[in-house]
């Protein structure tokens, strides 16, 4: 049965009853809003979904967490014809609500904890921004260069100054495979 260990990817076409059952099972809806928009597949029914969600990118149309969250919010706005749909009474700032829900649901889907705790491995992202209070909204809602600066996963830095630490070796490996094929 569906449980907290499940992540239901492409939950775009769920019914209201299915949304309630996913939430009751404490499962995660895995959303890929840019892919859904690119394919013309549909809009996730956020209004009827009280559970956890995470975001991803499966078709590689665009790999950008901020743009995925932006598309999630904008698709809801278009569908419901109102603003700030993903904000709520608990979290009134739209970018904060989007980010916190996606981090929480994403961490659950990957079997990771989230937040900071003494002695726990640190997993976090640093983003660029003029002012700290605007950085999150800028990362999601403005048309800038990618805003992710550094990424740490379980205490290890994997992205530094916007570049994956293994980007050069990955590129070299890709080039070697490509040369063999051509």
mmCIF file of C-alpha atoms in Angstrom:
data_model
loop_
_atom_site.group_PDB
_atom_site.id
_atom_site.type_symbol
_atom_site.label_atom_id
_atom_site.label_comp_id
_atom_site.label_asym_id
_atom_site.label_seq_id
_atom_site.Cartn_x
_atom_site.Cartn_y
_atom_site.Cartn_z
ATOM 1 C CA UNK A 1 0.000 0.000 0.000
ATOM 2 C CA UNK A 2 0.976 3.619 -0.542
ATOM 3 C CA UNK A 3 2.824 4.965 2.498
ATOM 4 C CA UNK A 4 5.271 7.612 3.670
ATOM 5 C CA UNK A 5 7.980 5.870 1.612
ATOM 6 C CA UNK A 6 6.236 6.615 -1.677
ATOM 7 C CA UNK A 7 6.801 9.487 -4.090
ATOM 8 C CA UNK A 8 4.122 9.567 -6.777
ATOM 9 C CA UNK A 9 5.753 11.300 -9.739
ATOM 10 C CA UNK A 10 3.578 13.181 -12.250
ATOM 11 C CA UNK A 11 0.590 13.383 -9.948
ATOM 12 C CA UNK A 12 -0.912 15.918 -12.337
ATOM 13 C CA UNK A 13 -4.095 14.021 -13.096
ATOM 14 C CA UNK A 14 -5.069 12.870 -9.606
ATOM 15 C CA UNK A 15 -8.654 13.198 -8.498
ATOM 16 C CA UNK A 16 -9.668 15.001 -5.317
ATOM 17 C CA UNK A 17 -10.219 11.624 -3.607
ATOM 18 C CA UNK A 18 -6.769 10.411 -4.701
ATOM 19 C CA UNK A 19 -5.231 13.638 -3.398
ATOM 20 C CA UNK A 20 -6.828 13.033 -0.006
ATOM 21 C CA UNK A 21 -5.637 9.410 0.039
ATOM 22 C CA UNK A 22 -2.059 10.394 -0.854
ATOM 23 C CA UNK A 23 -2.076 12.951 1.954
ATOM 24 C CA UNK A 24 -3.552 10.438 4.442
ATOM 25 C CA UNK A 25 -0.812 7.954 3.510
ATOM 26 C CA UNK A 26 1.756 10.735 4.117
ATOM 27 C CA UNK A 27 3.213 10.067 0.647
ATOM 28 C CA UNK A 28 4.826 12.744 -1.529
ATOM 29 C CA UNK A 29 3.597 14.048 -4.878
ATOM 30 C CA UNK A 30 6.608 14.456 -7.192
ATOM 31 C CA UNK A 31 5.912 17.400 -9.484
ATOM 32 C CA UNK A 32 7.656 18.387 -12.727
ATOM 33 C CA UNK A 33 5.752 21.567 -13.684
ATOM 34 C CA UNK A 34 8.005 22.598 -16.583
ATOM 35 C CA UNK A 35 7.756 19.152 -18.165
ATOM 36 C CA UNK A 36 3.976 19.206 -17.747
ATOM 37 C CA UNK A 37 3.822 22.644 -19.383
ATOM 38 C CA UNK A 38 6.178 21.628 -22.191
ATOM 39 C CA UNK A 39 4.088 18.550 -22.981
ATOM 40 C CA UNK A 40 0.767 20.331 -22.468
ATOM 41 C CA UNK A 41 -0.029 17.595 -19.983
ATOM 42 C CA UNK A 42 -1.921 19.514 -17.348
ATOM 43 C CA UNK A 43 -1.799 21.448 -14.103
ATOM 44 C CA UNK A 44 -1.312 19.824 -10.705
ATOM 45 C CA UNK A 45 -4.514 20.244 -8.625
ATOM 46 C CA UNK A 46 -2.832 22.044 -5.705
ATOM 47 C CA UNK A 47 -6.135 23.425 -4.423
ATOM 48 C CA UNK A 48 -7.270 19.885 -3.586
ATOM 49 C CA UNK A 49 -3.916 18.583 -2.357
ATOM 50 C CA UNK A 50 -3.251 18.930 1.377
ATOM 51 C CA UNK A 51 -0.145 16.729 1.362
ATOM 52 C CA UNK A 52 3.594 16.985 0.769
ATOM 53 C CA UNK A 53 5.144 17.681 -2.623
ATOM 54 C CA UNK A 54 8.620 17.868 -4.071
ATOM 55 C CA UNK A 55 9.764 19.139 -7.438
ATOM 56 C CA UNK A 56 11.987 17.675 -10.113
ATOM 57 C CA UNK A 57 12.830 17.780 -13.778
ATOM 58 C CA UNK A 58 12.526 14.634 -15.814
ATOM 59 C CA UNK A 59 12.629 15.675 -19.446
ATOM 60 C CA UNK A 60 15.595 18.021 -19.069
ATOM 61 C CA UNK A 61 13.730 20.788 -20.885
ATOM 62 C CA UNK A 62 15.146 23.067 -18.189
ATOM 63 C CA UNK A 63 16.932 21.974 -15.032
ATOM 64 C CA UNK A 64 16.332 24.778 -12.558
ATOM 65 C CA UNK A 65 14.593 24.329 -9.213
ATOM 66 C CA UNK A 66 13.629 28.003 -9.060
ATOM 67 C CA UNK A 67 11.950 27.883 -12.469
ATOM 68 C CA UNK A 68 10.124 24.662 -11.496
ATOM 69 C CA UNK A 69 8.707 26.398 -8.418
ATOM 70 C CA UNK A 70 7.878 29.471 -10.494
ATOM 71 C CA UNK A 71 6.007 27.320 -13.031
ATOM 72 C CA UNK A 72 4.139 25.564 -10.218
ATOM 73 C CA UNK A 73 2.914 28.895 -8.832
ATOM 74 C CA UNK A 74 2.181 30.456 -12.225
ATOM 75 C CA UNK A 75 0.238 27.423 -13.469
ATOM 76 C CA UNK A 76 -1.893 27.592 -10.315
ATOM 77 C CA UNK A 77 -2.473 31.309 -10.885
ATOM 78 C CA UNK A 78 -3.586 30.691 -14.453
ATOM 79 C CA UNK A 79 -5.861 27.819 -13.476
ATOM 80 C CA UNK A 80 -7.439 29.604 -10.514
ATOM 81 C CA UNK A 81 -7.224 33.178 -11.809
ATOM 82 C CA UNK A 82 -5.776 34.542 -8.602
ATOM 83 C CA UNK A 83 -2.371 35.478 -7.213
ATOM 84 C CA UNK A 84 -0.163 33.889 -4.555
ATOM 85 C CA UNK A 85 -1.947 30.543 -4.721
ATOM 86 C CA UNK A 86 0.725 28.440 -3.016
ATOM 87 C CA UNK A 87 1.012 30.781 -0.021
ATOM 88 C CA UNK A 88 -1.288 29.973 2.892
ATOM 89 C CA UNK A 89 -2.355 31.178 6.332
ATOM 90 C CA UNK A 90 0.728 29.614 7.918
ATOM 91 C CA UNK A 91 3.269 30.836 5.341
ATOM 92 C CA UNK A 92 2.053 34.044 3.701
ATOM 93 C CA UNK A 93 5.154 34.688 1.548
ATOM 94 C CA UNK A 94 4.703 32.768 -1.713
ATOM 95 C CA UNK A 95 8.387 32.051 -2.414
ATOM 96 C CA UNK A 96 8.919 30.875 1.166
ATOM 97 C CA UNK A 97 5.870 28.588 1.007
ATOM 98 C CA UNK A 98 6.973 27.081 -2.302
ATOM 99 C CA UNK A 99 10.538 26.548 -1.122
ATOM 100 C CA UNK A 100 9.713 25.142 2.302
ATOM 101 C CA UNK A 101 7.130 22.702 0.963
ATOM 102 C CA UNK A 102 9.414 21.539 -1.857
ATOM 103 C CA UNK A 103 12.385 21.061 0.488
ATOM 104 C CA UNK A 104 10.290 19.179 3.029
ATOM 105 C CA UNK A 105 8.606 16.938 0.460
ATOM 106 C CA UNK A 106 11.823 16.446 -1.501
ATOM 107 C CA UNK A 107 13.744 15.438 1.619
ATOM 108 C CA UNK A 108 10.998 12.976 2.532
ATOM 109 C CA UNK A 109 10.995 11.514 -0.986
ATOM 110 C CA UNK A 110 14.756 10.961 -0.781
ATOM 111 C CA UNK A 111 14.629 9.565 2.744
ATOM 112 C CA UNK A 112 16.593 12.498 4.153
ATOM 113 C CA UNK A 113 15.944 14.705 7.120
ATOM 114 C CA UNK A 114 15.719 18.438 6.604
ATOM 115 C CA UNK A 115 16.536 21.423 8.733
ATOM 116 C CA UNK A 116 19.515 21.903 10.993
ATOM 117 C CA UNK A 117 20.119 19.846 14.128
ATOM 118 C CA UNK A 118 23.170 19.457 16.315
ATOM 119 C CA UNK A 119 25.208 16.463 15.157
ATOM 120 C CA UNK A 120 23.116 15.878 12.025
ATOM 121 C CA UNK A 121 24.813 15.952 8.610
ATOM 122 C CA UNK A 122 24.302 19.354 7.019
ATOM 123 C CA UNK A 123 22.474 19.512 3.687
ATOM 124 C CA UNK A 124 21.739 23.002 2.415
ATOM 125 C CA UNK A 125 21.856 25.360 -0.546
ATOM 126 C CA UNK A 126 23.195 28.904 -0.634
ATOM 127 C CA UNK A 127 21.761 31.296 -3.191
ATOM 128 C CA UNK A 128 22.833 34.639 -4.541
ATOM 129 C CA UNK A 129 20.824 37.758 -3.858
ATOM 130 C CA UNK A 130 21.124 41.439 -3.105
ATOM 131 C CA UNK A 131 19.335 41.343 0.238
ATOM 132 C CA UNK A 132 18.758 38.210 2.323
ATOM 133 C CA UNK A 133 15.006 38.785 2.563
ATOM 134 C CA UNK A 134 14.731 39.094 -1.232
ATOM 135 C CA UNK A 135 17.133 36.326 -2.248
ATOM 136 C CA UNK A 136 14.563 33.515 -2.144
ATOM 137 C CA UNK A 137 11.923 35.443 -4.078
ATOM 138 C CA UNK A 138 14.592 36.534 -6.573
ATOM 139 C CA UNK A 139 15.728 32.935 -7.054
ATOM 140 C CA UNK A 140 12.183 31.861 -7.902
ATOM 141 C CA UNK A 141 10.466 34.818 -9.543
ATOM 142 C CA UNK A 142 13.059 36.896 -11.406
ATOM 143 C CA UNK A 143 14.712 36.285 -14.761
ATOM 144 C CA UNK A 144 18.324 36.137 -13.638
ATOM 145 C CA UNK A 145 21.250 33.824 -14.064
ATOM 146 C CA UNK A 146 20.989 30.673 -11.938
ATOM 147 C CA UNK A 147 20.889 31.726 -8.303
ATOM 148 C CA UNK A 148 22.326 28.585 -6.702
ATOM 149 C CA UNK A 149 25.807 29.352 -5.423
ATOM 150 C CA UNK A 150 26.769 26.375 -3.237
ATOM 151 C CA UNK A 151 25.199 23.019 -2.388
ATOM 152 C CA UNK A 152 26.165 20.842 0.560
ATOM 153 C CA UNK A 153 24.812 17.291 0.914
ATOM 154 C CA UNK A 154 25.363 15.433 4.177
ATOM 155 C CA UNK A 155 28.270 17.664 5.065
ATOM 156 C CA UNK A 156 30.011 17.494 1.666
ATOM 157 C CA UNK A 157 30.139 20.388 -0.789
ATOM 158 C CA UNK A 158 28.959 19.228 -4.216
ATOM 159 C CA UNK A 159 28.473 22.610 -5.907
ATOM 160 C CA UNK A 160 30.827 25.558 -5.426
ATOM 161 C CA UNK A 161 30.201 28.986 -6.959
ATOM 162 C CA UNK A 162 27.543 27.541 -9.259
ATOM 163 C CA UNK A 163 29.666 24.659 -10.591
ATOM 164 C CA UNK A 164 29.412 20.996 -9.621
ATOM 165 C CA UNK A 165 32.733 19.896 -8.131
ATOM 166 C CA UNK A 166 32.950 17.013 -10.604
ATOM 167 C CA UNK A 167 31.858 19.019 -13.668
ATOM 168 C CA UNK A 168 35.284 18.905 -15.341
ATOM 169 C CA UNK A 169 35.698 15.142 -14.915
ATOM 170 C CA UNK A 170 32.100 14.535 -16.035
ATOM 171 C CA UNK A 171 32.706 16.635 -19.153
ATOM 172 C CA UNK A 172 35.961 14.794 -19.883
ATOM 173 C CA UNK A 173 34.184 11.446 -19.520
ATOM 174 C CA UNK A 174 31.362 12.593 -21.789
ATOM 175 C CA UNK A 175 33.847 13.826 -24.404
ATOM 176 C CA UNK A 176 35.728 10.496 -24.288
ATOM 177 C CA UNK A 177 32.527 8.503 -24.844
ATOM 178 C CA UNK A 178 31.449 10.830 -27.642
ATOM 179 C CA UNK A 179 34.825 10.484 -29.392
ATOM 180 C CA UNK A 180 34.547 6.678 -29.266
ATOM 181 C CA UNK A 181 31.061 6.819 -30.786
ATOM 182 C CA UNK A 182 31.985 9.190 -33.587
#
